[in-house]
PDB file of C-alpha atoms and ligand atoms in Angstrom:
ATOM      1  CA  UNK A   1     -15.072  14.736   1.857  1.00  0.00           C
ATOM      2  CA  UNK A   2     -13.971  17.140  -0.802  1.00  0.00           C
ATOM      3  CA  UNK A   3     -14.921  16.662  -4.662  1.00  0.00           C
ATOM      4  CA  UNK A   4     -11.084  15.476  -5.547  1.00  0.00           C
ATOM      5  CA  UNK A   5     -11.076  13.048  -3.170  1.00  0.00           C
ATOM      6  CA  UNK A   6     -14.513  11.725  -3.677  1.00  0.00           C
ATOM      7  CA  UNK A   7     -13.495  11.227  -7.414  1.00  0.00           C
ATOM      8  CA  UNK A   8     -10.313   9.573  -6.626  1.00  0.00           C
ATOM      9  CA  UNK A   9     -12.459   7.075  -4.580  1.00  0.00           C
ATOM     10  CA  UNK A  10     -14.650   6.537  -7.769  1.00  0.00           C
ATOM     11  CA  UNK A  11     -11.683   6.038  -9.987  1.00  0.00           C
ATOM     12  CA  UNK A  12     -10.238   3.753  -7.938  1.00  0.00           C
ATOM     13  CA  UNK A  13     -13.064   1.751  -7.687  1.00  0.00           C
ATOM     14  CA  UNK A  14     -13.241   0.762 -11.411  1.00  0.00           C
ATOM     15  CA  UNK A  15      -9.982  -0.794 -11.161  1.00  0.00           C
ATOM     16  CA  UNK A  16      -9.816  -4.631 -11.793  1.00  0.00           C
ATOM     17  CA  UNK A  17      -9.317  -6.352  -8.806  1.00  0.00           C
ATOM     18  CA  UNK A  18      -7.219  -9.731  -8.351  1.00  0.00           C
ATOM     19  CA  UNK A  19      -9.322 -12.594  -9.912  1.00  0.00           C
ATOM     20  CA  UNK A  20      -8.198 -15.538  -7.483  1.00  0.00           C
ATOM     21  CA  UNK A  21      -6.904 -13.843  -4.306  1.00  0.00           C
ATOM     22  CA  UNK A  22      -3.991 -15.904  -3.329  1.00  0.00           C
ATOM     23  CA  UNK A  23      -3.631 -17.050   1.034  1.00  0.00           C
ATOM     24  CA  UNK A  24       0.086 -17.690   0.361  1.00  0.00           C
ATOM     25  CA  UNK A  25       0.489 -13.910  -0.411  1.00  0.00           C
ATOM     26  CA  UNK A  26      -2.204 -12.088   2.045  1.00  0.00           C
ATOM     27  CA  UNK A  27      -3.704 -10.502  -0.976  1.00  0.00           C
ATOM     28  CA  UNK A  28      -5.784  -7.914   0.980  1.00  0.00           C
ATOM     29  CA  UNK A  29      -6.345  -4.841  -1.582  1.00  0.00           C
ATOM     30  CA  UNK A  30      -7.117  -1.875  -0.104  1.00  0.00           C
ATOM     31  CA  UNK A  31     -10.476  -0.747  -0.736  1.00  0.00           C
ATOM     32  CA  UNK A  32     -11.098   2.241  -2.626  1.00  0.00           C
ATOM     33  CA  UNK A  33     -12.236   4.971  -0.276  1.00  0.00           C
ATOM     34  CA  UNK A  34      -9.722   3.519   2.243  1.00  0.00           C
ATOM     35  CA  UNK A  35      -6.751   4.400  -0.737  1.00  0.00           C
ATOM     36  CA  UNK A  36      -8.733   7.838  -1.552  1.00  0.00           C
ATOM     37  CA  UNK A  37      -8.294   9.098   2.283  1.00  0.00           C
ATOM     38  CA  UNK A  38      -5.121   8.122   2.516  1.00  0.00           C
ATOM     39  CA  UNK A  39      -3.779   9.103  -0.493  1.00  0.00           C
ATOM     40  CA  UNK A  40      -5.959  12.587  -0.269  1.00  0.00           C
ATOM     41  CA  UNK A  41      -4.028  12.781   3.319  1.00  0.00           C
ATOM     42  CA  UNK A  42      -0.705  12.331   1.635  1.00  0.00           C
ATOM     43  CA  UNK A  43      -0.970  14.461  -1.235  1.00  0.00           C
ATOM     44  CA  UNK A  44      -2.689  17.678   1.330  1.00  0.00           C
ATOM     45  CA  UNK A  45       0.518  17.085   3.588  1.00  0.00           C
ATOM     46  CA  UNK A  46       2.815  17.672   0.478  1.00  0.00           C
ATOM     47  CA  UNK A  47       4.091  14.006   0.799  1.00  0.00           C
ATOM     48  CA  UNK A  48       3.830  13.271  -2.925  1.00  0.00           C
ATOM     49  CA  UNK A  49       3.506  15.860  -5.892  1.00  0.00           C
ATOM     50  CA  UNK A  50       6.939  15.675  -7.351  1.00  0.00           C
ATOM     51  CA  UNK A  51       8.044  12.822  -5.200  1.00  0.00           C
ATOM     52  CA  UNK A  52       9.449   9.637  -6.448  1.00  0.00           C
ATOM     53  CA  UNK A  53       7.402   6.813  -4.839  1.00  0.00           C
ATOM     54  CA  UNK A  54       7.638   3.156  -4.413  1.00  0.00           C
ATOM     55  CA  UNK A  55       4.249   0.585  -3.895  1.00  0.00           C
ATOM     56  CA  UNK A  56       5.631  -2.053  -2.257  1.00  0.00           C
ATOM     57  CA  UNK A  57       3.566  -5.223  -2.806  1.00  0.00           C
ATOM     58  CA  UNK A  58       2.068  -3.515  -5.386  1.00  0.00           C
ATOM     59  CA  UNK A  59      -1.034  -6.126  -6.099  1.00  0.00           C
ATOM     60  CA  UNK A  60      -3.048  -4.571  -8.581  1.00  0.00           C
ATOM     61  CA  UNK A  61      -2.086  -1.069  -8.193  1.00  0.00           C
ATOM     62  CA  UNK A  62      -4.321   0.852  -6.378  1.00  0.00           C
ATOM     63  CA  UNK A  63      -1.981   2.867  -3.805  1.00  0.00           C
ATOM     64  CA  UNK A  64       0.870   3.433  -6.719  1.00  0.00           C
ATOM     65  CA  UNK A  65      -1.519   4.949  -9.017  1.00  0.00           C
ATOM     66  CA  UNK A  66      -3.280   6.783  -6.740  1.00  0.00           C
ATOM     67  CA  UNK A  67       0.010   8.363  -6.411  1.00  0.00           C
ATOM     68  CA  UNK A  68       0.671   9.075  -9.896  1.00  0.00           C
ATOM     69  CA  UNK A  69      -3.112  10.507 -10.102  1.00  0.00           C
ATOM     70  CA  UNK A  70      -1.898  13.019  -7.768  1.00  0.00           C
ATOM     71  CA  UNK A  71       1.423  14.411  -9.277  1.00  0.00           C
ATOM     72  CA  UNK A  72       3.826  12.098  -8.096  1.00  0.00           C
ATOM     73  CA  UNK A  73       6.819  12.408 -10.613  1.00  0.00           C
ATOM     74  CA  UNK A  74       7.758   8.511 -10.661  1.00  0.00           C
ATOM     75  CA  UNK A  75       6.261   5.327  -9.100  1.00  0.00           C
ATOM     76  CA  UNK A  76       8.253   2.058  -8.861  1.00  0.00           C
ATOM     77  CA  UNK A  77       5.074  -0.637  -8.312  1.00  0.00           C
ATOM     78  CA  UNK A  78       7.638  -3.934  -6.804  1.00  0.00           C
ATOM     79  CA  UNK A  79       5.121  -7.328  -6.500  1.00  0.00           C
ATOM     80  CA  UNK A  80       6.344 -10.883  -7.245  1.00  0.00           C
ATOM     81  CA  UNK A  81       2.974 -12.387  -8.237  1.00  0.00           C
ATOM     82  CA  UNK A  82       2.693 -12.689 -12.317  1.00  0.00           C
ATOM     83  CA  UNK A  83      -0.952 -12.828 -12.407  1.00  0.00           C
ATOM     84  CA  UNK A  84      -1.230  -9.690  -9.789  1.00  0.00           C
ATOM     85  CA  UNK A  85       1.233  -8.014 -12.650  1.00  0.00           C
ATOM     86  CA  UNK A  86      -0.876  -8.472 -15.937  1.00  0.00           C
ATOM     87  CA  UNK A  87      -4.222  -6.767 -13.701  1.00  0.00           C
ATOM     88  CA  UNK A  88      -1.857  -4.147 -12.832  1.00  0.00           C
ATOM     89  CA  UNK A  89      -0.742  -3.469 -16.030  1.00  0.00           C
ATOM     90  CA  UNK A  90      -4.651  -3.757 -17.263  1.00  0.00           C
ATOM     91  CA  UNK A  91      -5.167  -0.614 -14.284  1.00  0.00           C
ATOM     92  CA  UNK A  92      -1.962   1.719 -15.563  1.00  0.00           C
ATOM     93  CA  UNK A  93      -3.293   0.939 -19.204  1.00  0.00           C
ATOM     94  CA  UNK A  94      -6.615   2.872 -17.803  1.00  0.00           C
ATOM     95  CA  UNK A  95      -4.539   6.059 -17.121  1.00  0.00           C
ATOM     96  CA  UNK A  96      -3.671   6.449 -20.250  1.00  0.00           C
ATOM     97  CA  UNK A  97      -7.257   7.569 -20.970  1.00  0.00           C
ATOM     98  CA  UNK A  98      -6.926  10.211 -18.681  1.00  0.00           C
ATOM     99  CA  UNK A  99      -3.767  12.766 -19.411  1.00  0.00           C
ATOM    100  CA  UNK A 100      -2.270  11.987 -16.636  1.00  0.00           C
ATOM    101  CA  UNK A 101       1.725  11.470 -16.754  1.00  0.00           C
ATOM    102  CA  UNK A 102       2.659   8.214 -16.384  1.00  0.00           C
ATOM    103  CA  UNK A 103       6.219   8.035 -15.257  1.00  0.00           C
ATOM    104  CA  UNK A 104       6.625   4.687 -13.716  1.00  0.00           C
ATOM    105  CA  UNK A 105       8.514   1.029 -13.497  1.00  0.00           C
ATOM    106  CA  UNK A 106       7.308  -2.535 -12.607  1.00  0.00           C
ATOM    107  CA  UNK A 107       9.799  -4.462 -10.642  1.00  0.00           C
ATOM    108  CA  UNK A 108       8.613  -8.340 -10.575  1.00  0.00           C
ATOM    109  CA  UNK A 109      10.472  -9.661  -7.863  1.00  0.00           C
ATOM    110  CA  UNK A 110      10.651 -10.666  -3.599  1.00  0.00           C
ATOM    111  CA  UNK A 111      10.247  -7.467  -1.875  1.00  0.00           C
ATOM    112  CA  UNK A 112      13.542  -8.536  -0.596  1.00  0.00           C
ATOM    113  CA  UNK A 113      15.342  -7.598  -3.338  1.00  0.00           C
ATOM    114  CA  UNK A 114      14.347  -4.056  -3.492  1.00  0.00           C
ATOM    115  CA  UNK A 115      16.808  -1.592  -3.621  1.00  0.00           C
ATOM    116  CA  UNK A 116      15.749   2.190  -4.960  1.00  0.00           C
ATOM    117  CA  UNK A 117      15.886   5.143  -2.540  1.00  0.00           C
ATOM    118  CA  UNK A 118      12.324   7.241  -3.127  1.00  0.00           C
ATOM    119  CA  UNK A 119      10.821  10.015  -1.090  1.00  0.00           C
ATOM    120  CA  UNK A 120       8.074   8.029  -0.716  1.00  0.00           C
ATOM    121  CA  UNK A 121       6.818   4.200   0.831  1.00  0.00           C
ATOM    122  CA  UNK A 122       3.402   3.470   0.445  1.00  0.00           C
ATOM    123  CA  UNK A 123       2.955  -0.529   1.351  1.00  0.00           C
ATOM    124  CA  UNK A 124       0.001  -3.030   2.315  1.00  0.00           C
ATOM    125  CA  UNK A 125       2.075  -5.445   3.019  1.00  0.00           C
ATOM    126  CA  UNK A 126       1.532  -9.488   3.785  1.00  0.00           C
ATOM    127  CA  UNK A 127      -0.004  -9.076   7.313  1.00  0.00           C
ATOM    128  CA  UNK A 128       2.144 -11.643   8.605  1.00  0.00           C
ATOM    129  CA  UNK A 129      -0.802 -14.231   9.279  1.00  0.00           C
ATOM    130  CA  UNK A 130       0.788 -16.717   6.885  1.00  0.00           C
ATOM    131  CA  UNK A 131       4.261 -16.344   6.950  1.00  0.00           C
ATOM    132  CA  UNK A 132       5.821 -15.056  10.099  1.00  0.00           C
ATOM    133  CA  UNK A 133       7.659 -11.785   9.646  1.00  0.00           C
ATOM    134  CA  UNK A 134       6.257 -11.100   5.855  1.00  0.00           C
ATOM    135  CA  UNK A 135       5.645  -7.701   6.983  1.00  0.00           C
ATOM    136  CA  UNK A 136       8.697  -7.397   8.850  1.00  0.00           C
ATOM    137  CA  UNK A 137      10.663  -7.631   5.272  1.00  0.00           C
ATOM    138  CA  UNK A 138       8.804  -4.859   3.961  1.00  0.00           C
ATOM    139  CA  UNK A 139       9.185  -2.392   6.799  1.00  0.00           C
ATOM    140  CA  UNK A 140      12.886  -2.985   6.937  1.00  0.00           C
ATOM    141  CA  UNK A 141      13.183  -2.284   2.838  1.00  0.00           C
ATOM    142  CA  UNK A 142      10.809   0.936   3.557  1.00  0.00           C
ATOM    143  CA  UNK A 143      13.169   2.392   6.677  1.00  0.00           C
ATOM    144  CA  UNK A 144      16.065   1.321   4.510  1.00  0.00           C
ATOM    145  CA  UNK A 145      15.052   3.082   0.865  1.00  0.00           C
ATOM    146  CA  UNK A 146      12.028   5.452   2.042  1.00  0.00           C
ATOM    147  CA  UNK A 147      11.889   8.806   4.035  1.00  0.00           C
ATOM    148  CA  UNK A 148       8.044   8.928   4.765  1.00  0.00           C
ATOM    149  CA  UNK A 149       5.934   5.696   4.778  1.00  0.00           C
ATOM    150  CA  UNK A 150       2.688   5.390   4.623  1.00  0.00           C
ATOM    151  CA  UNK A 151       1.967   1.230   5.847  1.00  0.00           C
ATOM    152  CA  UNK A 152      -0.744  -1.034   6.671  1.00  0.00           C
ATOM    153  CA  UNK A 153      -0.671  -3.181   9.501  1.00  0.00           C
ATOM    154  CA  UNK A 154      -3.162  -5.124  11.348  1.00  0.00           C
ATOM    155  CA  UNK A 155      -4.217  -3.335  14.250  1.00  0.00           C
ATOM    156  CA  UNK A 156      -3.319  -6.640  16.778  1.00  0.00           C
ATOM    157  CA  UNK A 157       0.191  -6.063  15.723  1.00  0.00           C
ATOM    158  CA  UNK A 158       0.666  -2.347  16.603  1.00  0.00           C
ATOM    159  CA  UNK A 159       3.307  -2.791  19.846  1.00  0.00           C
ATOM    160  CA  UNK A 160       5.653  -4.704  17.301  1.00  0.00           C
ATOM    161  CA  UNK A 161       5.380  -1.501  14.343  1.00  0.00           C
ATOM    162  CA  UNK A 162       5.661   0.835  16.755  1.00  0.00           C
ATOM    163  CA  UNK A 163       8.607  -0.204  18.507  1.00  0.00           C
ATOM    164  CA  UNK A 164       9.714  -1.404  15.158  1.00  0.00           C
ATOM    165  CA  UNK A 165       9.754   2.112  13.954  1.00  0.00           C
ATOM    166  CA  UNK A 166      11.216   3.532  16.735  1.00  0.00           C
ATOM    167  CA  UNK A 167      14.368   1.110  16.961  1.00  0.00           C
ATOM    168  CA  UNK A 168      14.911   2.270  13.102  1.00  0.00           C
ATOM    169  CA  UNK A 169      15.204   6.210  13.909  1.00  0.00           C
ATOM    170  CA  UNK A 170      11.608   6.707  12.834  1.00  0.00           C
ATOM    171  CA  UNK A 171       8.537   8.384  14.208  1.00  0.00           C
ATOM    172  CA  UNK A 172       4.908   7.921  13.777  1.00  0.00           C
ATOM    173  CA  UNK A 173       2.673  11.226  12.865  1.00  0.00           C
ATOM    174  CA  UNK A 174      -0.252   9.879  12.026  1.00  0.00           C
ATOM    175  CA  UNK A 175      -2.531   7.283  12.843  1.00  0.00           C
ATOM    176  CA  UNK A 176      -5.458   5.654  11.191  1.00  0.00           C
ATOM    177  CA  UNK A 177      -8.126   3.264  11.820  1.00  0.00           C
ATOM    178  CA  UNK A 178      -9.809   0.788   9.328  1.00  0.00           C
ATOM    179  CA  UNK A 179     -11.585  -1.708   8.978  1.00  0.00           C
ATOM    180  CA  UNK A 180     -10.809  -4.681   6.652  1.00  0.00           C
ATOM    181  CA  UNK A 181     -12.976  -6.995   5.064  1.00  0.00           C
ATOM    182  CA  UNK A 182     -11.451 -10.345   4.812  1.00  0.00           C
ATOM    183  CA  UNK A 183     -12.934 -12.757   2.617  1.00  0.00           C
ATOM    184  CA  UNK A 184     -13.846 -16.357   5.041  1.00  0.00           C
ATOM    185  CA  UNK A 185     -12.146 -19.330   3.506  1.00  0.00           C
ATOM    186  CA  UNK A 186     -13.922 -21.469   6.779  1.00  0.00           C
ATOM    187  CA  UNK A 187     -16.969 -23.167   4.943  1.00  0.00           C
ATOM    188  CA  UNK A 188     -18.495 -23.229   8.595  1.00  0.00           C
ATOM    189  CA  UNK A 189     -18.361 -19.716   9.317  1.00  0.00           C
ATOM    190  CA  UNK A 190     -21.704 -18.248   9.226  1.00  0.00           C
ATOM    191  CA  UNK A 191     -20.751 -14.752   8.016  1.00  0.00           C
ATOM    192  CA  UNK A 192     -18.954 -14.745   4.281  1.00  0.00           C
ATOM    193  CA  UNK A 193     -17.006 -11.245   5.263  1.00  0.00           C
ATOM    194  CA  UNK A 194     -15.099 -10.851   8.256  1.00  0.00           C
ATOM    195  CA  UNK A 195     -13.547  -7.590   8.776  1.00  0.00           C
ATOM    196  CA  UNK A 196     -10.711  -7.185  10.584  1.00  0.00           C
ATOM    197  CA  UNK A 197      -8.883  -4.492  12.080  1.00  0.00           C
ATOM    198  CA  UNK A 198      -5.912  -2.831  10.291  1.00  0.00           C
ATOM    199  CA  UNK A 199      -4.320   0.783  11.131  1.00  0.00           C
ATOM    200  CA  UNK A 200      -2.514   3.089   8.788  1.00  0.00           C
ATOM    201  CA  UNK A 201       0.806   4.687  10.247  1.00  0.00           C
ATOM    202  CA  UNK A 202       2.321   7.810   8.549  1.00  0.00           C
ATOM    203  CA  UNK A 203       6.230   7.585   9.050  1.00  0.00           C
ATOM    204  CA  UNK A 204       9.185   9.733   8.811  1.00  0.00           C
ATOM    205  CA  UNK A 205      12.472   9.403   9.655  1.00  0.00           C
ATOM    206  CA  UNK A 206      13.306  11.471  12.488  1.00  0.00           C
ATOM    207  CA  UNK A 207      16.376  13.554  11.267  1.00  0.00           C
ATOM    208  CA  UNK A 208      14.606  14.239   7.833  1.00  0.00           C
TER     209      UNK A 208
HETATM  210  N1  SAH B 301      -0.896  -2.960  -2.376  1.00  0.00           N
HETATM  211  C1  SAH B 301      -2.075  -3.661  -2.846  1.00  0.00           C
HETATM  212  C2  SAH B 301      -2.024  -5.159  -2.544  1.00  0.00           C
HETATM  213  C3  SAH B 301      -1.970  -5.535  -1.084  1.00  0.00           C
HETATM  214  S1  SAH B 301      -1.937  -7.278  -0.810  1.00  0.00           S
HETATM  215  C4  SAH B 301      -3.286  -3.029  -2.247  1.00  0.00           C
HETATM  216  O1  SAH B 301      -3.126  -2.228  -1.337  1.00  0.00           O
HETATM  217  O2  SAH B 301      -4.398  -3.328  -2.686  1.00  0.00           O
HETATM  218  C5  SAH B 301      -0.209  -7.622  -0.590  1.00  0.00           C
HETATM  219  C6  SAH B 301       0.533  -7.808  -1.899  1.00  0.00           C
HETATM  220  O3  SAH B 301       1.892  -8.130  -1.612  1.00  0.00           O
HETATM  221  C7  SAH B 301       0.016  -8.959  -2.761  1.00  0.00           C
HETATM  222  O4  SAH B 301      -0.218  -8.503  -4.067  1.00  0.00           O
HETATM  223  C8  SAH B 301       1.132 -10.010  -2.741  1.00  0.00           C
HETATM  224  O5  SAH B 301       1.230 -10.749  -3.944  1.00  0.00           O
HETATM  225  C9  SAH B 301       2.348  -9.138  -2.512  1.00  0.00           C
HETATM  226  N2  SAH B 301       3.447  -9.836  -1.855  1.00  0.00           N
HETATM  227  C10 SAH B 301       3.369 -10.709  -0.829  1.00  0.00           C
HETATM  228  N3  SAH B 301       4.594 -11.110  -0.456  1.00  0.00           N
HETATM  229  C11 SAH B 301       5.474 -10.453  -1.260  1.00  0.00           C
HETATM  230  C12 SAH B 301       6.907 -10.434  -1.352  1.00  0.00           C
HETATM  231  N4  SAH B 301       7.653 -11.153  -0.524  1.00  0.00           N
HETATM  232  N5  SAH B 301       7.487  -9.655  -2.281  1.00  0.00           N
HETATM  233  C13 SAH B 301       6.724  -8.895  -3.117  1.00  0.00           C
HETATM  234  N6  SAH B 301       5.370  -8.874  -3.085  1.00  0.00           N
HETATM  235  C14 SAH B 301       4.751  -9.637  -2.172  1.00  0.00           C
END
Protein backbone atom coordinates (compact mmCIF):
# COMPACT_ATOMS: atom_id res chain seq x y z
CA UNK A 1 0.00 0.00 0.00
CA UNK A 2 1.56 3.28 -0.94
CA UNK A 3 1.92 6.31 1.64
CA UNK A 4 -1.12 8.36 -0.21
CA UNK A 5 -3.30 5.76 0.04
CA UNK A 6 -2.48 4.65 3.49
CA UNK A 7 -3.22 8.33 4.58
CA UNK A 8 -6.40 8.53 2.75
CA UNK A 9 -7.43 5.39 4.77
CA UNK A 10 -6.47 7.33 8.03
CA UNK A 11 -8.39 10.38 7.03
CA UNK A 12 -11.21 8.65 6.28
CA UNK A 13 -11.34 6.97 9.31
CA UNK A 14 -11.84 10.08 11.53
CA UNK A 15 -14.94 10.81 9.82
CA UNK A 16 -18.19 10.73 11.96
CA UNK A 17 -20.08 7.90 11.22
CA UNK A 18 -24.08 7.66 11.23
CA UNK A 19 -25.21 7.73 14.94
CA UNK A 20 -28.43 5.41 14.62
CA UNK A 21 -27.92 3.36 11.43
CA UNK A 22 -31.30 3.21 9.93
CA UNK A 23 -32.72 -0.82 8.41
CA UNK A 24 -35.25 1.10 6.28
CA UNK A 25 -32.28 2.66 4.33
CA UNK A 26 -29.43 -0.25 4.34
CA UNK A 27 -27.10 2.20 5.91
CA UNK A 28 -23.92 0.12 5.28
CA UNK A 29 -20.90 2.79 5.18
CA UNK A 30 -18.09 1.72 3.58
CA UNK A 31 -15.27 1.21 5.75
CA UNK A 32 -12.32 3.24 5.45
CA UNK A 33 -9.56 1.19 3.88
CA UNK A 34 -12.31 -0.40 1.71
CA UNK A 35 -13.03 3.61 0.31
CA UNK A 36 -9.02 4.22 0.33
CA UNK A 37 -8.45 1.16 -2.27
CA UNK A 38 -11.02 1.99 -4.21
CA UNK A 39 -10.76 5.41 -4.45
CA UNK A 40 -6.67 5.02 -4.74
CA UNK A 41 -7.79 2.55 -7.79
CA UNK A 42 -9.89 5.27 -9.31
CA UNK A 43 -7.80 8.16 -9.01
CA UNK A 44 -4.33 5.78 -10.49
CA UNK A 45 -6.72 4.86 -13.52
CA UNK A 46 -7.31 8.67 -14.21
CA UNK A 47 -11.08 8.18 -13.38
CA UNK A 48 -11.32 11.31 -11.23
CA UNK A 49 -8.81 14.35 -11.09
CA UNK A 50 -10.76 16.95 -12.92
CA UNK A 51 -13.88 14.90 -13.16
CA UNK A 52 -17.23 15.97 -12.02
CA UNK A 53 -18.55 13.20 -9.71
CA UNK A 54 -21.75 12.22 -8.16
CA UNK A 55 -22.06 9.97 -4.53
CA UNK A 56 -25.12 8.53 -4.87
CA UNK A 57 -26.59 7.64 -1.46
CA UNK A 58 -24.19 9.71 -0.14
CA UNK A 59 -24.61 8.68 3.82
CA UNK A 60 -22.06 10.44 5.55
CA UNK A 61 -19.69 11.11 2.85
CA UNK A 62 -16.97 8.97 2.74
CA UNK A 63 -16.74 7.92 -1.13
CA UNK A 64 -17.66 11.76 -2.31
CA UNK A 65 -14.94 13.20 -0.36
CA UNK A 66 -12.58 10.81 -0.97
CA UNK A 67 -13.10 12.07 -4.37
CA UNK A 68 -12.66 15.61 -3.76
CA UNK A 69 -9.37 14.61 -1.61
CA UNK A 70 -8.09 13.44 -4.81
CA UNK A 71 -8.66 16.34 -7.35
CA UNK A 72 -11.98 15.76 -8.43
CA UNK A 73 -13.22 19.25 -9.75
CA UNK A 74 -16.98 18.92 -8.40
CA UNK A 75 -18.90 16.34 -6.29
CA UNK A 76 -22.73 16.27 -6.16
CA UNK A 77 -23.26 14.05 -2.64
CA UNK A 78 -27.51 13.06 -3.46
CA UNK A 79 -28.97 11.18 0.05
CA UNK A 80 -32.56 11.66 1.31
CA UNK A 81 -31.90 10.98 5.01
CA UNK A 82 -31.75 14.50 7.10
CA UNK A 83 -29.85 13.16 9.91
CA UNK A 84 -27.25 11.27 7.38
CA UNK A 85 -27.03 15.12 5.89
CA UNK A 86 -26.05 17.19 9.08
CA UNK A 87 -22.93 14.20 9.73
CA UNK A 88 -22.10 14.82 6.24
CA UNK A 89 -21.95 18.27 6.42
CA UNK A 90 -19.97 17.82 9.99
CA UNK A 91 -17.25 15.52 7.47
CA UNK A 92 -16.99 18.35 4.42
CA UNK A 93 -16.68 20.98 7.36
CA UNK A 94 -13.33 18.80 8.22
CA UNK A 95 -11.86 19.58 4.73
CA UNK A 96 -11.82 22.81 5.21
CA UNK A 97 -8.87 22.30 7.59
CA UNK A 98 -6.99 20.85 5.00
CA UNK A 99 -6.56 23.20 1.64
CA UNK A 100 -8.20 21.12 -0.24
CA UNK A 101 -10.82 22.67 -2.88
CA UNK A 102 -14.07 22.08 -2.04
CA UNK A 103 -16.25 22.39 -5.06
CA UNK A 104 -19.35 20.53 -4.27
CA UNK A 105 -23.45 20.37 -3.86
CA UNK A 106 -25.81 18.44 -1.49
CA UNK A 107 -28.91 17.26 -3.16
CA UNK A 108 -31.49 16.01 -0.29
CA UNK A 109 -33.78 14.03 -2.13
CA UNK A 110 -34.97 10.05 -3.54
CA UNK A 111 -32.19 8.94 -5.64
CA UNK A 112 -34.97 8.85 -8.07
CA UNK A 113 -35.01 12.20 -8.73
CA UNK A 114 -31.51 12.62 -9.77
CA UNK A 115 -30.80 14.14 -12.82
CA UNK A 116 -26.98 15.65 -13.44
CA UNK A 117 -24.75 14.07 -16.10
CA UNK A 118 -21.00 13.62 -14.31
CA UNK A 119 -17.99 11.73 -15.50
CA UNK A 120 -18.16 9.96 -12.59
CA UNK A 121 -20.75 7.36 -10.31
CA UNK A 122 -19.46 6.26 -7.24
CA UNK A 123 -22.60 4.52 -5.21
CA UNK A 124 -23.12 2.05 -2.12
CA UNK A 125 -26.31 1.76 -2.70
CA UNK A 126 -29.43 0.10 -0.52
CA UNK A 127 -28.45 -3.61 -1.08
CA UNK A 128 -31.85 -4.43 -1.89
CA UNK A 129 -32.43 -6.66 1.36
CA UNK A 130 -35.23 -4.35 2.49
CA UNK A 131 -36.83 -3.00 -0.31
CA UNK A 132 -36.81 -5.01 -3.47
CA UNK A 133 -35.07 -3.28 -6.34
CA UNK A 134 -33.49 -0.26 -4.06
CA UNK A 135 -30.40 -0.88 -5.85
CA UNK A 136 -31.93 -1.34 -9.06
CA UNK A 137 -32.99 2.61 -8.88
CA UNK A 138 -29.58 3.60 -8.39
CA UNK A 139 -27.91 1.64 -11.16
CA UNK A 140 -30.45 2.83 -13.66
CA UNK A 141 -29.78 6.78 -12.51
CA UNK A 142 -25.83 5.82 -12.73
CA UNK A 143 -26.11 4.18 -16.56
CA UNK A 144 -28.46 7.05 -17.23
CA UNK A 145 -26.21 10.28 -15.85
CA UNK A 146 -22.65 8.50 -15.34
CA UNK A 147 -19.90 7.28 -17.83
CA UNK A 148 -17.73 5.16 -15.35
CA UNK A 149 -19.26 3.73 -12.11
CA UNK A 150 -17.72 2.57 -9.47
CA UNK A 151 -20.86 0.41 -7.29
CA UNK A 152 -21.31 -1.80 -4.45
CA UNK A 153 -23.31 -4.74 -4.58
CA UNK A 154 -23.67 -7.73 -2.51
CA UNK A 155 -21.78 -10.42 -3.88
CA UNK A 156 -25.18 -12.98 -3.90
CA UNK A 157 -26.57 -10.57 -6.35
CA UNK A 158 -23.79 -10.49 -9.01
CA UNK A 159 -25.81 -12.49 -12.11
CA UNK A 160 -28.53 -9.64 -11.78
CA UNK A 161 -25.54 -6.47 -11.99
CA UNK A 162 -23.89 -8.11 -14.44
CA UNK A 163 -26.48 -8.76 -16.82
CA UNK A 164 -27.89 -5.53 -15.60
CA UNK A 165 -24.91 -3.77 -16.96
CA UNK A 166 -24.70 -5.45 -19.95
CA UNK A 167 -28.46 -4.90 -21.13
CA UNK A 168 -27.56 -0.99 -20.50
CA UNK A 169 -24.49 -0.86 -23.11
CA UNK A 170 -22.03 -1.18 -20.25
CA UNK A 171 -19.03 -3.29 -19.43
CA UNK A 172 -17.39 -4.38 -16.31
CA UNK A 173 -13.36 -3.79 -15.99
CA UNK A 174 -12.82 -4.41 -12.76
CA UNK A 175 -13.78 -6.51 -10.07
CA UNK A 176 -13.42 -6.45 -6.35
CA UNK A 177 -13.98 -8.49 -3.39
CA UNK A 178 -14.97 -7.35 0.20
CA UNK A 179 -16.05 -8.18 2.96
CA UNK A 180 -18.81 -6.34 4.92
CA UNK A 181 -19.45 -6.17 8.40
CA UNK A 182 -23.06 -5.98 9.12
CA UNK A 183 -24.12 -5.02 12.41
CA UNK A 184 -26.77 -8.23 13.93
CA UNK A 185 -30.09 -6.75 14.87
CA UNK A 186 -31.09 -10.79 15.92
CA UNK A 187 -30.72 -10.62 19.84
CA UNK A 188 -30.15 -14.52 19.46
CA UNK A 189 -27.34 -14.46 17.22
CA UNK A 190 -24.28 -15.39 18.98
CA UNK A 191 -21.82 -13.27 16.96
CA UNK A 192 -22.57 -9.21 17.20
CA UNK A 193 -20.79 -8.69 13.52
CA UNK A 194 -21.69 -10.59 10.64
CA UNK A 195 -19.86 -9.85 7.57
CA UNK A 196 -21.19 -10.32 4.49
CA UNK A 197 -20.04 -10.47 1.10
CA UNK A 198 -20.19 -7.40 -1.21
CA UNK A 199 -18.10 -6.87 -4.63
CA UNK A 200 -17.03 -3.62 -6.18
CA UNK A 201 -17.61 -3.37 -10.09
CA UNK A 202 -15.74 -0.67 -12.12
CA UNK A 203 -18.11 0.34 -15.12
CA UNK A 204 -17.93 2.09 -18.33
CA UNK A 205 -20.07 2.53 -20.95
CA UNK A 206 -18.98 0.68 -23.84
CA UNK A 207 -18.85 3.35 -26.69
CA UNK A 208 -17.10 5.90 -24.28
N1 LIG B 1 -22.28 5.96 0.49
C1 LIG B 1 -22.18 5.80 1.93
C2 LIG B 1 -23.48 5.26 2.54
C3 LIG B 1 -23.91 3.89 2.08
S1 LIG B 1 -25.40 3.33 2.85
C4 LIG B 1 -21.03 4.91 2.25
O1 LIG B 1 -20.50 4.30 1.32
O2 LIG B 1 -20.64 4.82 3.41
C5 LIG B 1 -26.65 3.73 1.65
C6 LIG B 1 -27.13 5.17 1.75
O3 LIG B 1 -28.16 5.37 0.79
C7 LIG B 1 -27.75 5.53 3.10
O4 LIG B 1 -27.16 6.71 3.59
C8 LIG B 1 -29.24 5.74 2.81
O5 LIG B 1 -29.84 6.73 3.63
C9 LIG B 1 -29.20 6.17 1.36
N2 LIG B 1 -30.43 5.87 0.63
C10 LIG B 1 -31.17 4.75 0.71
N3 LIG B 1 -32.20 4.80 -0.15
C11 LIG B 1 -32.09 5.99 -0.80
C12 LIG B 1 -32.86 6.63 -1.84
N4 LIG B 1 -33.92 6.03 -2.37
N5 LIG B 1 -32.47 7.84 -2.28
C13 LIG B 1 -31.37 8.44 -1.76
N6 LIG B 1 -30.61 7.90 -0.78
C14 LIG B 1 -30.96 6.69 -0.31
Amino acid sequence: MNMRQKQLGIFLSKLKQFKDPKAWAEQHPTEPDIAAEVLWFAYMNRDLEDKVVADLGAGTGVLGISALLLGAKKVYFLEKDPDAIKILKENLDLLENIETPTHYEIIQADVLSFDVKVDLILENPPFGTKETHADRDFLEKAVRYGDIIYTFHKQETSEFVEKFIIKHGFKATHHFDFAFPLKNTMPHHKKRIQRIKVGCWRIQRINL
